[in-house]
Amino acid sequence: MQAPANPIFTTSCRDMPLLARHSAGGAARRVVLALALASVTLAATPAPPAPGAPLAAATPPAPGPAAADEFAADECAAEGGEDDGSCELSLRQLRGERIQAAALTAPNGGPGPYGFDMSDLNSHLKAFDDVDTVDEASDDADSSRGSEYKPWNAELVQPSGAPLFEFYMYRAVSDETYAPLNVNTASLGGVLWYLQHEVVIQYPRKFGISRIKRMKVKMRATDALVQLGMHFGPRFAFDKGQCTGPFVCGREEEKGEAPQPKFCDGGFEKKYEADIMAANGKPFDGPYEWSKFGYFVGCNKLGSYPFPMYEVYYENATWYSLPGPCPSKQFNEHSKACVARQPGGMCKGEPTGAGDCTWSYEEVGEVLLDDLIGISVDKLHKEGGREYNPLTDKGTKLSFWNGINTTSANTERMRALTDLFEEKYPKQTRDEALPPPPCDFNFGVFYKEFWWKAPFSGKCAKPSSKCYDMANWGKTDGIYGHPEWYPGLTADSPIEEFIQLLYMQGKEDCPHRPCGIKPEEPEEPQEE
């Protein structure tokens, strides 16, 4: 069987005419970004939205148990972990803050995606057997054994105060089975939209897709993300397990116009770090998105950024991205060092909201696509039928997919899929009774600092008295009342960093950057 190109429901981001890609012309890109910003006020940060009653309950984060070797060993042994090597995972992993190796093997022990044999990845990733050490005198509940997760934003090692959400996600898959790590998933409407636009328009179906899998996801955002009023970050694409963005990779500046974010597709490149450094001159460690906000679950409400940027007639159609271990590399390039440094956001049990523990999942069933349409697609083809023709907007000898832009027809298809799951799994909660939280990713607020000047653009000069007074007020008063106005800064940050931020924001009284700050050189990449 030919391997698919990308697990974006097993499609590739190259199949998507992403309107805001960096290769697009400047004028077209500005139109797209303007649309994304039409209702955004960049000067203020909205309060974190309270989850509504129909959503998952706002459960406070569970406190982490004491980091004791005896507790961890007993818990692991009780769950049978001695047999699969998972007892060698770190204390953070055993407490449900992060899991890597134990989740990478396919549930049936079979092959992984794209022909990569993942059946022995548990042994491949048992990096912690050699490096595990514990400071027995430490009472730090967040200490970890063998973990190399040292985020750029140090607060990301702490659990967050964000609410816990529990909801269904769906995947359109072939007969192969593998864990949903470094892949894209969808809501009920989102997976049907994808099937109708990309899969059932041809025979055989694209990528050999034959099933719709359902998983129950628990999600808790990081504090850094919630402070922006969001629980989701941007939805990224994955190509054979490698995250291909689009990542913010700098600023585009045209004479006489304000800067705006520049985006790059493909794997994140080290050279981007020099162009996305923070106001204090410190370069981000890898992508800005994950350095600053942790390995969040990404969402994309269809009809808005990044794709598709036109009206969609499936209710609440959403795509998601689920970052797992080593998202910078393809599945067959994973190493224990990469997994340790880039743990991803999937964890065991209830997510804590730390940067490496934002989501967990449980596979809860699957249905056949043939059962959904009521006939074997092979039989339909032999009888001269066609599942769906996008040119005529209907099938031949089959009416299930008729009316792609008809809301009522799409609603009926969603109901049919829900009914099919209920028929096969009568004890499970129906989709509408376990709805996803709103896709609250806000493009303008998330990337707002990239509409500011680059930290070290222009000449440096001594600040005016008005500029100094503004910076001093921010350091002594403003940072306490409105910390969201001063991203990356604290009350302990030097006054020069406040002046630099005011310069970046284009404050009239601060036309020049201060001379006392120099950019740090990005660290040399480590062997992985």
Tab-separated table of N, CA and C in Angstrom, residues 127-259:
chain	number	residue	atom	x	y	z
A	127	ALA	N	15.287	6.300	26.873
A	127	ALA	CA	16.461	7.126	27.162
A	127	ALA	C	16.676	7.293	28.650
A	128	PHE	N	15.614	7.170	29.409
A	128	PHE	CA	15.686	7.522	30.820
A	128	PHE	C	16.400	6.463	31.654
A	129	ASP	N	16.601	5.266	31.091
A	129	ASP	CA	17.279	4.215	31.835
A	129	ASP	C	18.708	4.614	32.168
A	130	ASP	N	19.315	5.385	31.252
A	130	ASP	CA	20.709	5.770	31.440
A	130	ASP	C	20.872	7.089	32.176
A	131	VAL	N	19.879	7.992	32.078
A	131	VAL	CA	20.088	9.344	32.581
A	131	VAL	C	19.253	9.676	33.808
A	132	ASP	N	18.388	8.746	34.246
A	132	ASP	CA	17.509	9.056	35.364
A	132	ASP	C	18.293	9.290	36.643
A	133	THR	N	18.076	10.436	37.232
A	133	THR	CA	18.649	10.743	38.536
A	133	THR	C	17.620	11.510	39.331
A	134	VAL	N	17.617	11.347	40.632
A	134	VAL	CA	16.676	12.042	41.495
A	134	VAL	C	17.428	12.640	42.665
A	135	ASP	N	17.169	13.893	42.931
A	135	ASP	CA	17.729	14.539	44.112
A	135	ASP	C	16.855	14.157	45.292
A	136	GLU	N	17.327	13.217	46.117
A	136	GLU	CA	16.495	12.698	47.189
A	136	GLU	C	16.162	13.753	48.221
A	137	ALA	N	16.952	14.810	48.281
A	137	ALA	CA	16.681	15.848	49.273
A	137	ALA	C	15.658	16.853	48.776
A	138	SER	N	15.271	16.749	47.510
A	138	SER	CA	14.368	17.746	46.932
A	138	SER	C	12.927	17.427	47.268
A	139	ASP	N	12.186	18.439	47.689
A	139	ASP	CA	10.754	18.307	47.923
A	139	ASP	C	9.961	18.962	46.809
A	140	ASP	N	10.621	19.336	45.738
A	140	ASP	CA	9.970	20.034	44.632
A	140	ASP	C	9.035	19.079	43.906
A	141	ALA	N	7.736	19.376	43.954
A	141	ALA	CA	6.753	18.502	43.324
A	141	ALA	C	6.896	18.476	41.819
A	142	ASP	N	7.613	19.452	41.246
A	142	ASP	CA	7.763	19.501	39.801
A	142	ASP	C	9.123	18.995	39.345
A	143	SER	N	9.935	18.461	40.279
A	143	SER	CA	11.216	17.918	39.855
A	143	SER	C	10.964	16.717	38.961
A	144	SER	N	11.850	16.488	37.999
A	144	SER	CA	11.658	15.378	37.083
A	144	SER	C	12.934	14.575	36.980
A	145	ARG	N	12.789	13.345	36.586
A	145	ARG	CA	13.907	12.421	36.518
A	145	ARG	C	14.231	12.185	35.054
A	146	GLY	N	15.353	12.725	34.601
A	146	GLY	CA	15.749	12.515	33.227
A	146	GLY	C	15.085	13.451	32.240
A	147	SER	N	14.236	14.336	32.694
A	147	SER	CA	13.562	15.245	31.769
A	147	SER	C	14.487	16.378	31.370
A	148	GLU	N	14.541	16.668	30.072
A	148	GLU	CA	15.334	17.786	29.580
A	148	GLU	C	14.438	18.925	29.126
A	149	TYR	N	13.171	18.890	29.520
A	149	TYR	CA	12.259	19.967	29.137
A	149	TYR	C	12.583	21.201	29.963
A	150	LYS	N	13.292	22.118	29.353
A	150	LYS	CA	13.656	23.378	29.994
A	150	LYS	C	13.135	24.491	29.094
A	151	PRO	N	11.870	24.836	29.237
A	151	PRO	CA	11.249	25.767	28.292
A	151	PRO	C	11.821	27.171	28.384
A	152	TRP	N	11.766	27.880	27.287
A	152	TRP	CA	12.180	29.284	27.231
A	152	TRP	C	11.405	30.074	28.272
A	153	ASN	N	10.121	29.833	28.360
A	153	ASN	CA	9.269	30.445	29.375
A	153	ASN	C	9.278	29.526	30.587
A	154	ALA	N	10.054	29.880	31.608
A	154	ALA	CA	10.258	28.994	32.755
A	154	ALA	C	8.964	28.660	33.481
A	155	GLU	N	7.939	29.506	33.358
A	155	GLU	CA	6.674	29.247	34.036
A	155	GLU	C	5.951	28.031	33.471
A	156	LEU	N	6.354	27.574	32.302
A	156	LEU	CA	5.660	26.458	31.665
A	156	LEU	C	5.912	25.122	32.354
A	157	VAL	N	6.841	25.057	33.299
A	157	VAL	CA	7.031	23.801	34.030
A	157	VAL	C	6.000	23.648	35.138
A	158	GLN	N	5.242	24.700	35.416
A	158	GLN	CA	4.254	24.669	36.489
A	158	GLN	C	2.872	24.309	35.950
A	159	PRO	N	2.043	23.621	36.747
A	159	PRO	CA	0.651	23.388	36.348
A	159	PRO	C	-0.086	24.712	36.187
A	160	SER	N	-1.106	24.730	35.372
A	160	SER	CA	-1.859	25.962	35.144
A	160	SER	C	-3.165	25.949	35.931
A	161	GLY	N	-3.792	27.107	36.005
A	161	GLY	CA	-5.092	27.229	36.651
A	161	GLY	C	-6.235	27.184	35.666
A	162	ALA	N	-5.970	26.748	34.435
A	162	ALA	CA	-6.999	26.719	33.393
A	162	ALA	C	-8.004	25.601	33.656
A	163	PRO	N	-9.217	25.755	33.163
A	163	PRO	CA	-10.217	24.692	33.321
A	163	PRO	C	-9.877	23.481	32.463
A	164	LEU	N	-10.421	22.345	32.855
A	164	LEU	CA	-10.255	21.107	32.099
A	164	LEU	C	-11.438	20.935	31.152
A	165	PHE	N	-11.160	20.650	29.889
A	165	PHE	CA	-12.201	20.377	28.908
A	165	PHE	C	-12.102	18.923	28.457
A	166	GLU	N	-13.251	18.314	28.228
A	166	GLU	CA	-13.306	16.940	27.733
A	166	GLU	C	-14.290	16.892	26.569
A	167	PHE	N	-13.837	16.397	25.428
A	167	PHE	CA	-14.686	16.410	24.239
A	167	PHE	C	-14.161	15.396	23.228
A	168	TYR	N	-14.955	15.165	22.183
A	168	TYR	CA	-14.584	14.209	21.149
A	168	TYR	C	-13.776	14.874	20.036
A	169	MET	N	-12.836	14.111	19.488
A	169	MET	CA	-12.182	14.442	18.231
A	169	MET	C	-12.316	13.236	17.310
A	170	TYR	N	-12.210	13.490	16.010
A	170	TYR	CA	-12.384	12.441	15.007
A	170	TYR	C	-11.212	12.437	14.035
A	171	ARG	N	-10.926	11.238	13.502
A	171	ARG	CA	-9.873	11.085	12.499
A	171	ARG	C	-10.386	10.211	11.360
A	172	ALA	N	-10.101	10.599	10.140
A	172	ALA	CA	-10.393	9.775	8.969
A	172	ALA	C	-9.128	8.995	8.647
A	173	VAL	N	-9.205	7.665	8.684
A	173	VAL	CA	-7.992	6.850	8.590
A	173	VAL	C	-8.206	5.673	7.642
A	174	SER	N	-7.100	5.066	7.257
A	174	SER	CA	-7.130	3.845	6.455
A	174	SER	C	-7.186	2.648	7.401
A	175	ASP	N	-6.879	1.466	6.869
A	175	ASP	CA	-6.905	0.270	7.709
A	175	ASP	C	-5.705	0.182	8.637
A	176	GLU	N	-4.681	1.015	8.419
A	176	GLU	CA	-3.545	1.040	9.327
A	176	GLU	C	-3.940	1.745	10.621
A	177	THR	N	-3.287	1.365	11.709
A	177	THR	CA	-3.607	1.938	13.009
A	177	THR	C	-2.331	2.440	13.671
A	178	TYR	N	-2.363	3.660	14.158
A	178	TYR	CA	-1.225	4.206	14.895
A	178	TYR	C	-1.729	5.282	15.845
A	179	ALA	N	-0.900	5.609	16.817
A	179	ALA	CA	-1.305	6.557	17.851
A	179	ALA	C	-1.443	7.966	17.274
A	180	PRO	N	-2.359	8.774	17.808
A	180	PRO	CA	-2.598	10.132	17.286
A	180	PRO	C	-1.608	11.150	17.828
A	181	LEU	N	-0.333	10.959	17.518
A	181	LEU	CA	0.704	11.878	17.963
A	181	LEU	C	1.260	12.629	16.765
A	182	ASN	N	1.381	13.946	16.895
A	182	ASN	CA	1.862	14.782	15.796
A	182	ASN	C	0.987	14.590	14.555
A	183	VAL	N	-0.314	14.726	14.768
A	183	VAL	CA	-1.295	14.586	13.694
A	183	VAL	C	-2.327	15.700	13.828
A	184	ASN	N	-3.204	15.758	12.826
A	184	ASN	CA	-4.352	16.651	12.877
A	184	ASN	C	-5.619	15.833	13.027
A	185	THR	N	-6.556	16.351	13.781
A	185	THR	CA	-7.842	15.707	13.990
A	185	THR	C	-8.932	16.733	13.693
A	186	ALA	N	-10.182	16.362	13.969
A	186	ALA	CA	-11.280	17.256	13.604
A	186	ALA	C	-12.470	17.063	14.523
A	187	SER	N	-13.351	18.052	14.510
A	187	SER	CA	-14.663	17.905	15.118
A	187	SER	C	-15.526	17.051	14.191
A	188	LEU	N	-16.748	16.764	14.610
A	188	LEU	CA	-17.656	15.967	13.789
A	188	LEU	C	-17.864	16.620	12.422
A	189	GLY	N	-18.210	17.912	12.424
A	189	GLY	CA	-18.403	18.616	11.163
A	189	GLY	C	-17.116	18.758	10.382
A	190	GLY	N	-15.998	18.919	11.091
A	190	GLY	CA	-14.715	19.089	10.425
A	190	GLY	C	-14.270	17.853	9.674
A	191	VAL	N	-14.500	16.664	10.250
A	191	VAL	CA	-14.064	15.446	9.568
A	191	VAL	C	-14.958	15.159	8.368
A	192	LEU	N	-16.260	15.470	8.471
A	192	LEU	CA	-17.146	15.264	7.325
A	192	LEU	C	-16.820	16.242	6.197
A	193	TRP	N	-16.493	17.494	6.548
A	193	TRP	CA	-16.096	18.472	5.525
A	193	TRP	C	-14.871	17.961	4.777
A	194	TYR	N	-13.897	17.461	5.517
A	194	TYR	CA	-12.679	16.943	4.893
A	194	TYR	C	-12.985	15.762	3.977
A	195	LEU	N	-13.779	14.824	4.473
A	195	LEU	CA	-14.122	13.661	3.661
A	195	LEU	C	-14.793	14.078	2.355
A	196	GLN	N	-15.723	15.023	2.456
A	196	GLN	CA	-16.484	15.401	1.269
A	196	GLN	C	-15.645	16.200	0.276
A	197	HIS	N	-14.694	16.980	0.769
A	197	HIS	CA	-13.877	17.804	-0.123
A	197	HIS	C	-12.651	17.079	-0.667
A	198	GLU	N	-12.127	16.116	0.079
A	198	GLU	CA	-10.832	15.545	-0.291
A	198	GLU	C	-10.842	14.044	-0.562
A	199	VAL	N	-11.759	13.304	0.022
A	199	VAL	CA	-11.639	11.844	0.050
A	199	VAL	C	-12.619	11.136	-0.875
A	200	VAL	N	-13.911	11.427	-0.742
A	200	VAL	CA	-14.927	10.647	-1.463
A	200	VAL	C	-15.132	11.137	-2.890
A	201	ILE	N	-14.351	12.116	-3.312
A	201	ILE	CA	-14.485	12.637	-4.674
A	201	ILE	C	-13.786	11.747	-5.694
A	202	GLN	N	-13.128	10.685	-5.250
A	202	GLN	CA	-12.399	9.817	-6.164
A	202	GLN	C	-12.574	8.362	-5.754
A	203	TYR	N	-12.260	7.479	-6.672
A	203	TYR	CA	-12.248	6.042	-6.376
A	203	TYR	C	-10.952	5.447	-6.909
A	204	PRO	N	-10.222	4.664	-6.120
A	204	PRO	CA	-10.441	4.438	-4.688
A	204	PRO	C	-10.348	5.738	-3.888
A	205	ARG	N	-10.897	5.708	-2.700
A	205	ARG	CA	-10.860	6.908	-1.868
A	205	ARG	C	-9.419	7.332	-1.578
A	206	LYS	N	-9.240	8.623	-1.412
A	206	LYS	CA	-7.914	9.177	-1.173
A	206	LYS	C	-7.249	8.503	0.028
A	207	PHE	N	-5.994	8.100	-0.165
A	207	PHE	CA	-5.181	7.478	0.883
A	207	PHE	C	-5.783	6.176	1.412
A	208	GLY	N	-6.740	5.593	0.692
A	208	GLY	CA	-7.348	4.357	1.156
A	208	GLY	C	-8.170	4.521	2.416
A	209	ILE	N	-8.668	5.717	2.671
A	209	ILE	CA	-9.430	5.985	3.895
A	209	ILE	C	-10.704	5.149	3.906
A	210	SER	N	-10.926	4.465	5.019
A	210	SER	CA	-12.067	3.556	5.123
A	210	SER	C	-12.823	3.679	6.435
A	211	ARG	N	-12.269	4.399	7.411
A	211	ARG	CA	-12.872	4.434	8.749
A	211	ARG	C	-12.855	5.847	9.321
A	212	ILE	N	-13.742	6.065	10.271
A	212	ILE	CA	-13.737	7.285	11.078
A	212	ILE	C	-13.548	6.857	12.523
A	213	LYS	N	-12.442	7.268	13.117
A	213	LYS	CA	-12.150	6.922	14.506
A	213	LYS	C	-12.555	8.069	15.417
A	214	ARG	N	-13.021	7.718	16.601
A	214	ARG	CA	-13.394	8.728	17.594
A	214	ARG	C	-12.504	8.567	18.817
A	215	MET	N	-12.068	9.685	19.369
A	215	MET	CA	-11.264	9.679	20.579
A	215	MET	C	-11.799	10.730	21.543
A	216	LYS	N	-11.733	10.417	22.806
A	216	LYS	CA	-12.152	11.360	23.844
A	216	LYS	C	-10.899	12.049	24.368
A	217	VAL	N	-10.882	13.358	24.247
A	217	VAL	CA	-9.697	14.144	24.580
A	217	VAL	C	-9.950	14.967	25.834
A	218	LYS	N	-8.963	14.994	26.707
A	218	LYS	CA	-8.959	15.930	27.830
A	218	LYS	C	-7.905	16.993	27.536
A	219	MET	N	-8.244	18.241	27.784
A	219	MET	CA	-7.344	19.339	27.424
A	219	MET	C	-7.337	20.398	28.518
A	220	ARG	N	-6.141	20.865	28.860
A	220	ARG	CA	-5.999	21.988	29.782
A	220	ARG	C	-4.900	22.900	29.233
A	221	ALA	N	-5.233	24.162	29.002
A	221	ALA	CA	-4.288	25.110	28.414
A	221	ALA	C	-3.262	25.570	29.442
A	222	THR	N	-2.153	26.101	28.962
A	222	THR	CA	-1.149	26.690	29.840
A	222	THR	C	-1.617	28.060	30.319
A	223	ASP	N	-1.081	28.502	31.439
A	223	ASP	CA	-1.425	29.838	31.941
A	223	ASP	C	-1.046	30.918	30.936
A	224	ALA	N	0.086	30.734	30.258
A	224	ALA	CA	0.537	31.743	29.297
A	224	ALA	C	-0.497	31.957	28.202
A	225	LEU	N	-1.156	30.895	27.783
A	225	LEU	CA	-2.170	31.006	26.736
A	225	LEU	C	-3.466	31.587	27.287
A	226	VAL	N	-3.856	31.144	28.463
A	226	VAL	CA	-5.100	31.633	29.067
A	226	VAL	C	-5.014	33.125	29.361
A	227	GLN	N	-3.823	33.613	29.681
A	227	GLN	CA	-3.663	35.049	29.931
A	227	GLN	C	-3.977	35.890	28.702
A	228	LEU	N	-3.940	35.281	27.525
A	228	LEU	CA	-4.335	35.979	26.301
A	228	LEU	C	-5.820	35.816	26.008
A	229	GLY	N	-6.532	35.086	26.869
A	229	GLY	CA	-7.956	34.866	26.647
A	229	GLY	C	-8.238	33.684	25.748
A	230	MET	N	-7.328	32.736	25.677
A	230	MET	CA	-7.485	31.583	24.782
A	230	MET	C	-7.197	30.274	25.515
A	231	HIS	N	-7.782	29.202	24.966
A	231	HIS	CA	-7.448	27.855	25.408
A	231	HIS	C	-6.803	27.045	24.290
A	232	PHE	N	-6.874	27.554	23.072
A	232	PHE	CA	-6.239	26.928	21.915
A	232	PHE	C	-5.219	27.880	21.306
A	233	GLY	N	-4.163	27.300	20.732
A	233	GLY	CA	-3.243	28.066	19.911
A	233	GLY	C	-3.562	27.850	18.444
A	234	PRO	N	-2.684	28.304	17.539
A	234	PRO	CA	-2.922	28.090	16.115
A	234	PRO	C	-2.830	26.616	15.750
A	235	ARG	N	-3.607	26.237	14.755
A	235	ARG	CA	-3.555	24.861	14.266
A	235	ARG	C	-2.403	24.724	13.271
A	236	PHE	N	-1.471	23.815	13.579
A	236	PHE	CA	-0.344	23.553	12.703
A	236	PHE	C	-0.614	22.315	11.847
A	237	ALA	N	0.064	22.240	10.721
A	237	ALA	CA	0.026	21.045	9.883
A	237	ALA	C	1.198	20.137	10.239
A	238	PHE	N	1.044	18.846	9.967
A	238	PHE	CA	2.109	17.870	10.191
A	238	PHE	C	2.341	17.077	8.912
A	239	ASP	N	3.586	16.816	8.611
A	239	ASP	CA	3.970	16.029	7.446
A	239	ASP	C	4.802	14.854	7.927
A	240	LYS	N	4.211	13.653	7.950
A	240	LYS	CA	4.871	12.443	8.445
A	240	LYS	C	5.371	12.638	9.867
A	241	GLY	N	4.599	13.352	10.667
A	241	GLY	CA	4.940	13.573	12.064
A	241	GLY	C	5.729	14.830	12.328
A	242	GLN	N	6.244	15.478	11.298
A	242	GLN	CA	6.999	16.721	11.478
A	242	GLN	C	6.056	17.912	11.358
A	243	CYS	N	6.122	18.813	12.330
A	243	CYS	CA	5.296	20.015	12.265
A	243	CYS	C	5.833	20.932	11.175
A	244	THR	N	4.952	21.330	10.267
A	244	THR	CA	5.353	22.181	9.145
A	244	THR	C	4.684	23.547	9.200
A	245	GLY	N	4.216	23.941	10.377
A	245	GLY	CA	3.704	25.289	10.577
A	245	GLY	C	2.339	25.531	9.971
A	246	PRO	N	2.130	26.776	9.490
A	246	PRO	CA	3.132	27.829	9.314
A	246	PRO	C	3.552	28.467	10.636
A	247	PHE	N	4.872	28.664	10.813
A	247	PHE	CA	5.433	29.316	11.986
A	247	PHE	C	5.664	30.798	11.693
A	248	VAL	N	5.558	31.624	12.734
A	248	VAL	CA	6.006	32.999	12.566
A	248	VAL	C	7.534	32.965	12.523
A	249	CYS	N	8.111	33.633	11.537
A	249	CYS	CA	9.562	33.537	11.348
A	249	CYS	C	10.208	34.909	11.210
A	250	GLY	N	9.508	35.963	11.603
A	250	GLY	CA	10.078	37.297	11.533
A	250	GLY	C	8.999	38.337	11.305
A	251	ARG	N	9.427	39.498	10.831
A	251	ARG	CA	8.503	40.595	10.535
A	251	ARG	C	8.711	41.042	9.098
A	252	GLU	N	7.631	41.418	8.468
A	252	GLU	CA	7.708	42.017	7.143
A	252	GLU	C	7.533	43.514	7.304
A	253	GLU	N	8.484	44.255	6.826
A	253	GLU	CA	8.450	45.711	6.975
A	253	GLU	C	8.626	46.361	5.612
A	254	GLU	N	7.650	47.128	5.214
A	254	GLU	CA	7.724	47.896	3.981
A	254	GLU	C	7.745	49.373	4.336
A	255	LYS	N	8.480	50.125	3.580
A	255	LYS	CA	8.687	51.537	3.882
A	255	LYS	C	7.351	52.259	4.015
A	256	GLY	N	7.211	52.975	5.130
A	256	GLY	CA	6.006	53.753	5.359
A	256	GLY	C	4.853	52.965	5.937
A	257	GLU	N	5.045	51.672	6.178
A	257	GLU	CA	3.981	50.843	6.722
A	257	GLU	C	4.453	50.178	8.008
A	258	ALA	N	3.482	49.860	8.865
A	258	ALA	CA	3.803	49.191	10.122
A	258	ALA	C	4.239	47.755	9.850
A	259	PRO	N	5.092	47.208	10.705
A	259	PRO	CA	5.491	45.805	10.535
A	259	PRO	C	4.287	44.882	10.692
